[in-house]
XYZ file of C-alpha atoms in Angstrom:
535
model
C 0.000 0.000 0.000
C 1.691 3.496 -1.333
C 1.440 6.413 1.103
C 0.163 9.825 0.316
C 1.428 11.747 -2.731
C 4.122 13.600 -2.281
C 5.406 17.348 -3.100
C 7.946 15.014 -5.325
C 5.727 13.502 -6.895
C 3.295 16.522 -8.042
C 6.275 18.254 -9.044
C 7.505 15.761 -11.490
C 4.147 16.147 -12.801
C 4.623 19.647 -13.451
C 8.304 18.588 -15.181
C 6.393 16.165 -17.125
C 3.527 18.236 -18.689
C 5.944 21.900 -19.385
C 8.226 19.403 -21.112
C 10.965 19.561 -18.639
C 12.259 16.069 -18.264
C 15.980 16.935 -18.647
C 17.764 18.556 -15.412
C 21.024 19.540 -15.637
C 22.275 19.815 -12.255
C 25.245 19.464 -9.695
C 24.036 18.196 -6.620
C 24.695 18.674 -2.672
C 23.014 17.497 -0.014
C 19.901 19.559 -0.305
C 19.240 18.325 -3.742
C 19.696 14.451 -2.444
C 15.835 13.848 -1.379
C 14.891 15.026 -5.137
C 17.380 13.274 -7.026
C 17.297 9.837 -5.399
C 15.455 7.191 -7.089
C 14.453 9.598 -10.005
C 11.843 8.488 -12.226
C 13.246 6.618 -15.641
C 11.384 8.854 -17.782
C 13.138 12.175 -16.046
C 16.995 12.205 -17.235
C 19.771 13.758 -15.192
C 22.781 15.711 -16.618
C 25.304 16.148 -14.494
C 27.888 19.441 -15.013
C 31.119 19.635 -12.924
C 30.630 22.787 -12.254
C 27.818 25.324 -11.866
C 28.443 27.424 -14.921
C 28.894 23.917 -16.968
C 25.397 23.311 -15.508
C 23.640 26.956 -16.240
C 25.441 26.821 -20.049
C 24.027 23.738 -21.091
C 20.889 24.715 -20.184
C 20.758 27.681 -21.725
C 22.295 26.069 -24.798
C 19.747 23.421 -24.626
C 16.833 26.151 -24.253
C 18.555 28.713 -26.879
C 17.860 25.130 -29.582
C 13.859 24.266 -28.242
C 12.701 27.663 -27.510
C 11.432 26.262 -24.737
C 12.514 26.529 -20.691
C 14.774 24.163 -19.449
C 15.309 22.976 -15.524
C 18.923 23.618 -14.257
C 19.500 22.255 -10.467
C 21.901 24.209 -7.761
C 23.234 23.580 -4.624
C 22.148 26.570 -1.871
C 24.652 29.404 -1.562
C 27.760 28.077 -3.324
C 25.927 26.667 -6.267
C 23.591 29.550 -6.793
C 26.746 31.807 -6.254
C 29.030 29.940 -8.653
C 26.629 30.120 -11.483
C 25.808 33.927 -11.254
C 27.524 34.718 -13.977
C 26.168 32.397 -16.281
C 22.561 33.094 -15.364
C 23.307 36.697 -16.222
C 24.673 35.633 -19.472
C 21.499 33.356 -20.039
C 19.167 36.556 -19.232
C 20.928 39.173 -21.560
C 21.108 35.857 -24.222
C 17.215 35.657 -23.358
C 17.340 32.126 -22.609
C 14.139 30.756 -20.380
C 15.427 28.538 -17.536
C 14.122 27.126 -14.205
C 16.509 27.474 -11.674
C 15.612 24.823 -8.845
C 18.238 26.614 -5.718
C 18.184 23.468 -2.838
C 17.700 24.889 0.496
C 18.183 23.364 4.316
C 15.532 22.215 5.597
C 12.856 24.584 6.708
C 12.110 23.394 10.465
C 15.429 24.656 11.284
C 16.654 27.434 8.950
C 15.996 30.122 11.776
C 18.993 28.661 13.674
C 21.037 28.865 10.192
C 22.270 25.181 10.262
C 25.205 23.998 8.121
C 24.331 25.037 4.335
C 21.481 27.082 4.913
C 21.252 29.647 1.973
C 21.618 33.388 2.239
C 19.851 33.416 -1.255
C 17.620 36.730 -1.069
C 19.082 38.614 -4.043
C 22.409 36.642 -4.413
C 21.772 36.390 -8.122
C 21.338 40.131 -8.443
C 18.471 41.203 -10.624
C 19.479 38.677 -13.153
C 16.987 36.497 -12.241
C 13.364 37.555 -14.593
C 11.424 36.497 -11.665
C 12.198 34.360 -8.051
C 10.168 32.565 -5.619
C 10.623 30.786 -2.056
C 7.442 28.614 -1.120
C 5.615 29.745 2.266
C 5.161 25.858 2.241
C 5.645 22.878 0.876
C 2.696 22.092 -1.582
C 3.022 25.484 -2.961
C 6.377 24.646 -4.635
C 4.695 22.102 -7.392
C 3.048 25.323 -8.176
C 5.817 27.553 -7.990
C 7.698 25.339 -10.611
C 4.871 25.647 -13.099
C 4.398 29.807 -12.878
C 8.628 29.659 -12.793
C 7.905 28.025 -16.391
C 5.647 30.451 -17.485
C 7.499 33.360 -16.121
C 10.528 31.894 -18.061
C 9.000 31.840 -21.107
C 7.411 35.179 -21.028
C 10.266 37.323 -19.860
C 12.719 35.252 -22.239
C 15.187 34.284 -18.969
C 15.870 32.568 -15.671
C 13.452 32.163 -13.456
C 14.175 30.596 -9.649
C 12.536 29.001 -7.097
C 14.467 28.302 -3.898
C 13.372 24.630 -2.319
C 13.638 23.867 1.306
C 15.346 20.178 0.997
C 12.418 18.266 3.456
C 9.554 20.543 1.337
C 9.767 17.242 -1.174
C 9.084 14.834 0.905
C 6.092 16.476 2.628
C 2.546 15.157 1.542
C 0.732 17.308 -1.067
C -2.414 18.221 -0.046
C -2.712 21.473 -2.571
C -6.399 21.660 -4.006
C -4.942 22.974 -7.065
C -2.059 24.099 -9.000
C -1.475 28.105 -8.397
C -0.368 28.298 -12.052
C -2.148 27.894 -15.818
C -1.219 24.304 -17.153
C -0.935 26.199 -20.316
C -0.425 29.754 -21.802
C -1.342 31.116 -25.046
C 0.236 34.259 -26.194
C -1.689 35.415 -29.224
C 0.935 37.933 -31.588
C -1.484 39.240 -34.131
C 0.013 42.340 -35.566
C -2.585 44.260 -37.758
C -2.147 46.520 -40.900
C -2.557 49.621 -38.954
C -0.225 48.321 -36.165
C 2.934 48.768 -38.871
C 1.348 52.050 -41.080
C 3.564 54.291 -39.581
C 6.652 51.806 -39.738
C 5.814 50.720 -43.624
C 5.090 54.789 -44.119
C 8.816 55.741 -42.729
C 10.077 52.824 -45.352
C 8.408 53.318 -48.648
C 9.044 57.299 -47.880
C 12.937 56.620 -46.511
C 15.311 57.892 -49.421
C 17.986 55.415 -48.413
C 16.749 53.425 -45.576
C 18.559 50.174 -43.494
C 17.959 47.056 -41.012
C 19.844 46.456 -38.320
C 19.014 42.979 -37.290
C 19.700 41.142 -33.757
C 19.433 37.859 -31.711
C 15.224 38.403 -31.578
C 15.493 38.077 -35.214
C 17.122 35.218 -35.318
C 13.874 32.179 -36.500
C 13.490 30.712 -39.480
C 10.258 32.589 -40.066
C 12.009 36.195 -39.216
C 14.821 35.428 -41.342
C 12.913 34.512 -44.195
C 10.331 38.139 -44.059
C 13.214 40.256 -43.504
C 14.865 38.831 -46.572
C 11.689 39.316 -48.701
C 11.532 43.031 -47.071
C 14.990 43.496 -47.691
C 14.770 42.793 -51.310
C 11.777 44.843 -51.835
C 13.408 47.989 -50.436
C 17.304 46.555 -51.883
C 18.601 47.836 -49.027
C 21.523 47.127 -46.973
C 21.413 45.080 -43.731
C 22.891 45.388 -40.595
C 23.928 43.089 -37.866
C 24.042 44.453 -34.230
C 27.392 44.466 -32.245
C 28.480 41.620 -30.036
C 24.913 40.004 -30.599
C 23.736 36.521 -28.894
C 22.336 35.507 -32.443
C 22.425 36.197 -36.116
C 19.562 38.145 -37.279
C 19.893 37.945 -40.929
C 21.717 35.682 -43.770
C 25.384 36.527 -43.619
C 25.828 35.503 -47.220
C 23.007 37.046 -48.235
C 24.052 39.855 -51.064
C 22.616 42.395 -49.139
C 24.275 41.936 -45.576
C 26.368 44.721 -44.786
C 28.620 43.623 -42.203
C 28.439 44.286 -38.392
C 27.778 47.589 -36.924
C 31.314 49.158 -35.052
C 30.255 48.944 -31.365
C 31.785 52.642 -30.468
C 30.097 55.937 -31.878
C 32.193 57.773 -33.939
C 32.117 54.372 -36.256
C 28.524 54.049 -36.308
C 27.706 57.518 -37.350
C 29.902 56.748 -39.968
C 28.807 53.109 -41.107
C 24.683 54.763 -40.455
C 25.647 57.984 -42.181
C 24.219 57.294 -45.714
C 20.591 56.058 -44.430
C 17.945 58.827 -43.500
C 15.914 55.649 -41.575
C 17.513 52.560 -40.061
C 15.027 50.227 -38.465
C 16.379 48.111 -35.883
C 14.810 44.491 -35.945
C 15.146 42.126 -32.739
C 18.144 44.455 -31.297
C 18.944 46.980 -29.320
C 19.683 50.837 -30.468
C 22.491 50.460 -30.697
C 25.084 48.217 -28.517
C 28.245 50.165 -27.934
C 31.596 49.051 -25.740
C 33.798 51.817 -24.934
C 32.361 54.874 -23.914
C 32.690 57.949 -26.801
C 31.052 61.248 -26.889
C 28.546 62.379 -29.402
C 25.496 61.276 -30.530
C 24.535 57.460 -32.393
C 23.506 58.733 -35.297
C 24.168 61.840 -37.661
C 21.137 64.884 -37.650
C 18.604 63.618 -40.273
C 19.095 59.529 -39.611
C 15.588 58.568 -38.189
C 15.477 55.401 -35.990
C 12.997 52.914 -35.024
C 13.046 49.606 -33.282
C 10.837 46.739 -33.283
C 11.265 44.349 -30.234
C 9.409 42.213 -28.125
C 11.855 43.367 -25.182
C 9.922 46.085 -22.969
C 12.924 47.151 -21.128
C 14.611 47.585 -24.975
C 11.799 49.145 -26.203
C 11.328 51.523 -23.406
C 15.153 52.508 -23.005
C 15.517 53.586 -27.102
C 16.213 56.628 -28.205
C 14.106 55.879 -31.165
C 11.293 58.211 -32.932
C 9.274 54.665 -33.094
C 9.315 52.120 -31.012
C 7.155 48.810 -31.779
C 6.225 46.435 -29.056
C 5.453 43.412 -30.483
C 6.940 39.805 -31.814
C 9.700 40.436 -34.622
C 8.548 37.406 -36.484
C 5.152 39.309 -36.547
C 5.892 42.628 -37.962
C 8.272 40.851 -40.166
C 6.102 38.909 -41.959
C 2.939 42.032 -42.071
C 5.381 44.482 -43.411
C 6.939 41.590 -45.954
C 3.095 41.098 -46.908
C 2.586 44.551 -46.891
C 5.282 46.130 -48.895
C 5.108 46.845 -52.533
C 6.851 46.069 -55.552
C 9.479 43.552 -56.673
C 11.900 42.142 -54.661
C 15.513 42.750 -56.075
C 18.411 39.991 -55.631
C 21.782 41.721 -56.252
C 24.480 40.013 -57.793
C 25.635 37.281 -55.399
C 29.195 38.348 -53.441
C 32.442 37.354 -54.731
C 34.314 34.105 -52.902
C 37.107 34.944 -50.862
C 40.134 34.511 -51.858
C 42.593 31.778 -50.320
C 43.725 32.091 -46.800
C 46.686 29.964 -46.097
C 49.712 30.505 -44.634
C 53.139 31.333 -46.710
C 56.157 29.250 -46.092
C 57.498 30.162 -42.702
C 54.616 32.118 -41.806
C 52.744 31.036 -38.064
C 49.457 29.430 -37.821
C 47.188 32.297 -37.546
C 43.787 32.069 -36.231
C 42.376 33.061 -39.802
C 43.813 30.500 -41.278
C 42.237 28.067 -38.529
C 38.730 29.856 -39.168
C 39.069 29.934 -43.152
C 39.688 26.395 -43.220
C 36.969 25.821 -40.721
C 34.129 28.040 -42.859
C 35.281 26.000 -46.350
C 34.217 22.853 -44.965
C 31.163 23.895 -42.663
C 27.707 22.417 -44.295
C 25.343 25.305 -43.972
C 23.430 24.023 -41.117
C 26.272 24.070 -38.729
C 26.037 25.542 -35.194
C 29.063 27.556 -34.540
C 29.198 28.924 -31.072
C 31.719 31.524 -30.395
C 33.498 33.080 -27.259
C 37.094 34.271 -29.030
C 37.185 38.067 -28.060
C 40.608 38.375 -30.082
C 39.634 36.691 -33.302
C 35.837 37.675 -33.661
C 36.293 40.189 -36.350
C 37.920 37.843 -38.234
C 35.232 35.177 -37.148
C 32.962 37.383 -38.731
C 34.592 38.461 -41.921
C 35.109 34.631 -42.248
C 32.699 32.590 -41.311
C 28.772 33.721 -42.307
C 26.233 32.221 -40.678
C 23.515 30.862 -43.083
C 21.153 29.440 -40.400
C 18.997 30.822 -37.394
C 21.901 29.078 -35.023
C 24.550 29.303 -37.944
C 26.564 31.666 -35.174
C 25.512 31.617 -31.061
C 27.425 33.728 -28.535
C 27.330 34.902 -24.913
C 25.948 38.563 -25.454
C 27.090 39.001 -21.489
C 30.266 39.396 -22.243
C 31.740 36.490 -19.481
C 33.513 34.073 -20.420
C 32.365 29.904 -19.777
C 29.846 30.285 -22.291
C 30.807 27.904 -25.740
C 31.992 24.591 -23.992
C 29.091 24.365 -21.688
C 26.949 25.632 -24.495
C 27.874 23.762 -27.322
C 27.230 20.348 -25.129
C 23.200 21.773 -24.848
C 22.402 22.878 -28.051
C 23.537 19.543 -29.296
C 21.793 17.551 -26.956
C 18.779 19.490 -27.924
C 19.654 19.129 -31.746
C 21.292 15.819 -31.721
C 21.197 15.689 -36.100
C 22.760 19.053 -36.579
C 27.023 19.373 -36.732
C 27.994 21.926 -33.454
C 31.067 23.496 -33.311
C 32.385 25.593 -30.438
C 34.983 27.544 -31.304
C 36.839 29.200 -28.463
C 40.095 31.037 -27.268
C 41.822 28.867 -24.527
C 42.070 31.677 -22.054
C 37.979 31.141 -22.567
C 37.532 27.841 -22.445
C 39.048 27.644 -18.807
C 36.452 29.354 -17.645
C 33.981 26.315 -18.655
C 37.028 23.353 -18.849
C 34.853 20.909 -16.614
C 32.521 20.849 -19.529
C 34.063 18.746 -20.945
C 33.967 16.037 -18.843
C 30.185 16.055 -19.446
C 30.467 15.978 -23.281
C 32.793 12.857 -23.142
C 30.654 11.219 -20.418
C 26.826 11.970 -22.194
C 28.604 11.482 -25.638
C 27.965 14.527 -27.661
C 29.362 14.281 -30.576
C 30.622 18.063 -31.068
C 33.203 19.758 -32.466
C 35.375 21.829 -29.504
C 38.320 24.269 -31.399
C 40.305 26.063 -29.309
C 42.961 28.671 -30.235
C 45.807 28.454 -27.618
C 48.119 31.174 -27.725
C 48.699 30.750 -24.064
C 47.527 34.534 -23.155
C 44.683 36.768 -22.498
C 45.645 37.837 -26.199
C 42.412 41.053 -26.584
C 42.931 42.134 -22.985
C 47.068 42.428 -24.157
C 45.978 44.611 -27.099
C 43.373 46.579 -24.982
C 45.956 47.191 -22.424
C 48.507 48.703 -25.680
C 46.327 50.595 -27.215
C 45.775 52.375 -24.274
C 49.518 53.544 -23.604
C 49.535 53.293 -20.234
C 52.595 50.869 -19.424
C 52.572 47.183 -19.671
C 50.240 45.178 -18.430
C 50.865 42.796 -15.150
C 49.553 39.175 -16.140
C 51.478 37.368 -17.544
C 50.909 34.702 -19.975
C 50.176 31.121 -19.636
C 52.103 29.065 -21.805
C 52.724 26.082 -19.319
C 48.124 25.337 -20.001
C 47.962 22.163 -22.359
C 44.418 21.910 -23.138
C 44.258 18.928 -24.977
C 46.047 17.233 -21.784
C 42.888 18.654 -19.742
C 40.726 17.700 -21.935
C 42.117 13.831 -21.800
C 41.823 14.318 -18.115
C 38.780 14.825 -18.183
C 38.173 11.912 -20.789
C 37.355 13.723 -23.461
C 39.428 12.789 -27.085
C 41.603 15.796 -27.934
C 44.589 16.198 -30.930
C 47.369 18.795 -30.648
C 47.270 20.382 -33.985
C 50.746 22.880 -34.587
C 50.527 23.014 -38.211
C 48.548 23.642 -41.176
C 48.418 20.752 -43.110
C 47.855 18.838 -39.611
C 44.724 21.041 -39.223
C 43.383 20.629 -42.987
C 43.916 17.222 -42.883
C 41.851 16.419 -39.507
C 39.300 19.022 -40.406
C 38.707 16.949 -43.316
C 38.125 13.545 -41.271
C 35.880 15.007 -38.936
C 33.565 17.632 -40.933
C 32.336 15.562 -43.194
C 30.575 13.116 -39.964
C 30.469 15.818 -37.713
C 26.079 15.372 -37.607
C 26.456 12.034 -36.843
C 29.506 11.982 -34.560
C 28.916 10.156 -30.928
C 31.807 11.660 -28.823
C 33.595 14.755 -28.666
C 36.955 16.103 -29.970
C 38.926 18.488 -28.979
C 41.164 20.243 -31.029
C 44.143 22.223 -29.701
C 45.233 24.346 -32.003
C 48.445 26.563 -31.235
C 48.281 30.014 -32.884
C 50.140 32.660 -32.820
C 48.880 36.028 -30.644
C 48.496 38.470 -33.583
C 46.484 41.227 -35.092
C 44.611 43.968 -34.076
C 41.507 43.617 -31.580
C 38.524 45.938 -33.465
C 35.540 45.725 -30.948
């Protein structure tokens, strides 16, 4: 004879119906009477580390659209992963953060482990939640799903360890078993928007991360080639927005102002799409845009919306607006001539291994559905000007800023899309940050792609510090790191590559089978610390 139902119980209920059945966690002992005995049809992914555990979550829910569960231990897991649930809310990726708690009969003496967690996460968190008992939490886990999903980030509920195995004896759930969020957009909604176009005497996009669907893509293309106008991609964005080898793309947009007056200056209206107006780095004086350059922004972001200096600001789902104004707009839709191939990129004789020639080789033998996931500060503008992204995911990056990001990252988004070839390409001084990663990639078996370029320094934070001409800098560099030799410690496969023909050669073997690859490879590629960092 079974005993009451349990808190437990209801709340794998909740995981079962939102879809959540995946938990990537890294337990202590206030996770232990969840965990234990887990149901087979709930799966457990264990990271090494809390920012393993918050990236591949937010890889995993970056690929589904969807929230995904991440588990952490009180105060020194909730604390440890901070910085990748901040990167997961600017990246606008839905999570529900489960924080274990001590039990609740004695917290007022603060036993061993009990959590400080009031605000340790900053205002990173889109929403949080402690239950006043234990059958609210079931409930609580459902509205932290919804609350995910609407505010596009990570949403927590803190869970007194001995709540679980209380009875639950809720009459109801205190949350909507399901949602609907309706996104009609009518003519009149975009008059003033399609007015500003078809009137604009040179007008632009300026695409972003919210732009970044298959259906968004494919309106802004059609709108794009009905105006034949140039397109934009944001600075340092989470997502492409747009077809990189489209004819029309532009390029990105310089991050600092005195560049983007000049790369807006021709256009009397640029319409941001799914980004913010504009993303800048260092601080410079002046205004964004030259007198005369109108601006408008369409976002589904309130806080962007509201915080845009913009004559026009539309509230509302990109996709949406997208696909009115694409139905709306007249005339023919012009295709300029595609863009010229670029030309070779391999090194001389004598000449280093430079990390263009690692990315070149890289974007020759990408299929077009690749996921590339990026976090290499130094070689990004040659990332860029090298390697397009042709798909919705074609290029994924931490728009935080923190490093820890692609390892972790790349391990979700191919768990999530187990058929698609994901690369993470990544500066070593990066992939420290998320190392124990990798571990969970050999262990779960994901069959990605992991390219580091080792030059055994902080390489954009040397050129930062010269270019500002105050002295040298103090770090030093790190030569004595062998990644591949952590990465076999941590039993995932990894090849030293030093030279060119070493790197065409395994590129070559592993491309073409990268979508159907079971285990991961790391490649360690040594380049040299060169060029010049343009943010």
């Amino acid at each position: 004879m079974t005993g009451p139902r349990t808190v437990r119980e209801a709340a794998f209920d909740v995981l079962r119906r939102t879809g959540m059945t995946t938990i990537f966690g890294n337990p202590g002992s206030t996770e232990i009477p969840l965990l234990t005995g887990l149901p087979d049809d709930l799966a457990f992914v264990l990271g090494l580390h809390e920012g393993a555990v918050v990236g591949m979550a937010t890889g995993w829910a970056i690929a589904r659209e969807r929230p995904a569960p991440a588990l952490l231990h009180t105060t020194a897991g909730l604390g440890n992963a901070v910085g990748a649930l901040a990167t997961a809310r600017v990246n606008r990726a839905p999570l529900v953060v489960l924080v274990g708690q001590q039990d609740r009969r004695h917290l007022a003496l603060e036993p061993f482990l009990a959590g400080r967690l009031d605000g340790l996460a900053g205002e990173y968190p889109v929403w949080t939640a402690q239950p006043a008992r234990a059958a609210d939490l079931p409930g609580l886990i459902a509205r932290a799903y919804h609350e995910a999903w609407t505010h596009r980030g990570p949403a927590l509920v803190v869970a007194p360890m001995n709540d679980w195995t209380e009875p639950y004896d809720a009459p109801e759930v205190a949350a909507p078993e399901r949602v609907v969020r309706p996104t009609p957009v009518l003519d009149e909604d975009v008059a003033g928007l399609m007015a500003s176009l078809l009137e604009a005497r040179a007008p632009a996009l300026v695409v972003g991360a919210r732009a970044a669907t298959a259906e968004t893509w494919a309106a802004l293309v059609e709108i794009a080639e009905k105006l034949n106008c140039p397109v934009w991609q944001e600075s340092f964005g989470a997502r492409a927005g747009f077809p990189q080898d489209h004819p029309l793309f532009a390029g990105f947009l310089p991050s600092g102002r005195a560049g983007l007056r000049r790369a807006l200056a021709p256009y009397d209206v640029v319409v941001a799409v799914g980004a913010p107006v504009f993303r800048q780095y260092g601080y410079e004086p002046g205004p964004l845009t030259e007198p005369g350059t109108a601006l408008a922004v369409v976002t589904d972001d309130p806080d962007e919306a509201h915080r845009s200096p913009v004559a026009l600001a539309l509230l509302a789902s990109p996709a949406a607006v997208c696909a009115r104004l694409a139905a709306l707009l007249p005339g023919p839709r012009t295709r300029p001539a595609p863009r010229p191939p670029l030309p070779p990129l391999a090194p001389g004789p004598g000449e280093p291994l430079r990390a263009a020639h690692v990315l070149r080789a890289l974007a020759d033998r990408l299929p077009a559905d690749a996921i590339l996931i990026e976090e290499t500060p130094s070689s990004r503008p040659d990332l860029h000007r090298l390697v397009p992204a042709r798909t919705p995911l074609g290029f994924v990056s931490a728009a935080m800023g923190g490093l820890g990001f692609a390892l972790p990252a790349a391990i979700g988004l191919r768990m999530a899309e187990p058929d698609r070839p994901v690369v993470a390409v990544t500066g070593d001084g990066a992939a420290l940050y998320g190392i124990q990663s990798l571990w969970s990639a050999a262990h779960y078996r994901i069959g990605a792609l992991f390219v580091v370029l080792s030059n055994g320094r902080y390489a954009v934070m040397d050129r930062l510090a010269e270019s500002g001409g105050a002295g040298k800098a103090p770090w030093p560099p790190f030569t004595e790191v062998s990644m591949h030799t952590l990465a076999a410690g941590l039993g995932c496969p990894a090849r030293r590559v030093t030279a060119y023909e070493e790197l065409v050669a395994v590129l070559d073997e592993v491309i073409p089978a990268l979508a159907a690859r079971e285990t991961p490879l790391l490649l360690d590629v040594a380049v040299t610390p060169d060029g010049t960092f343009t943010p």
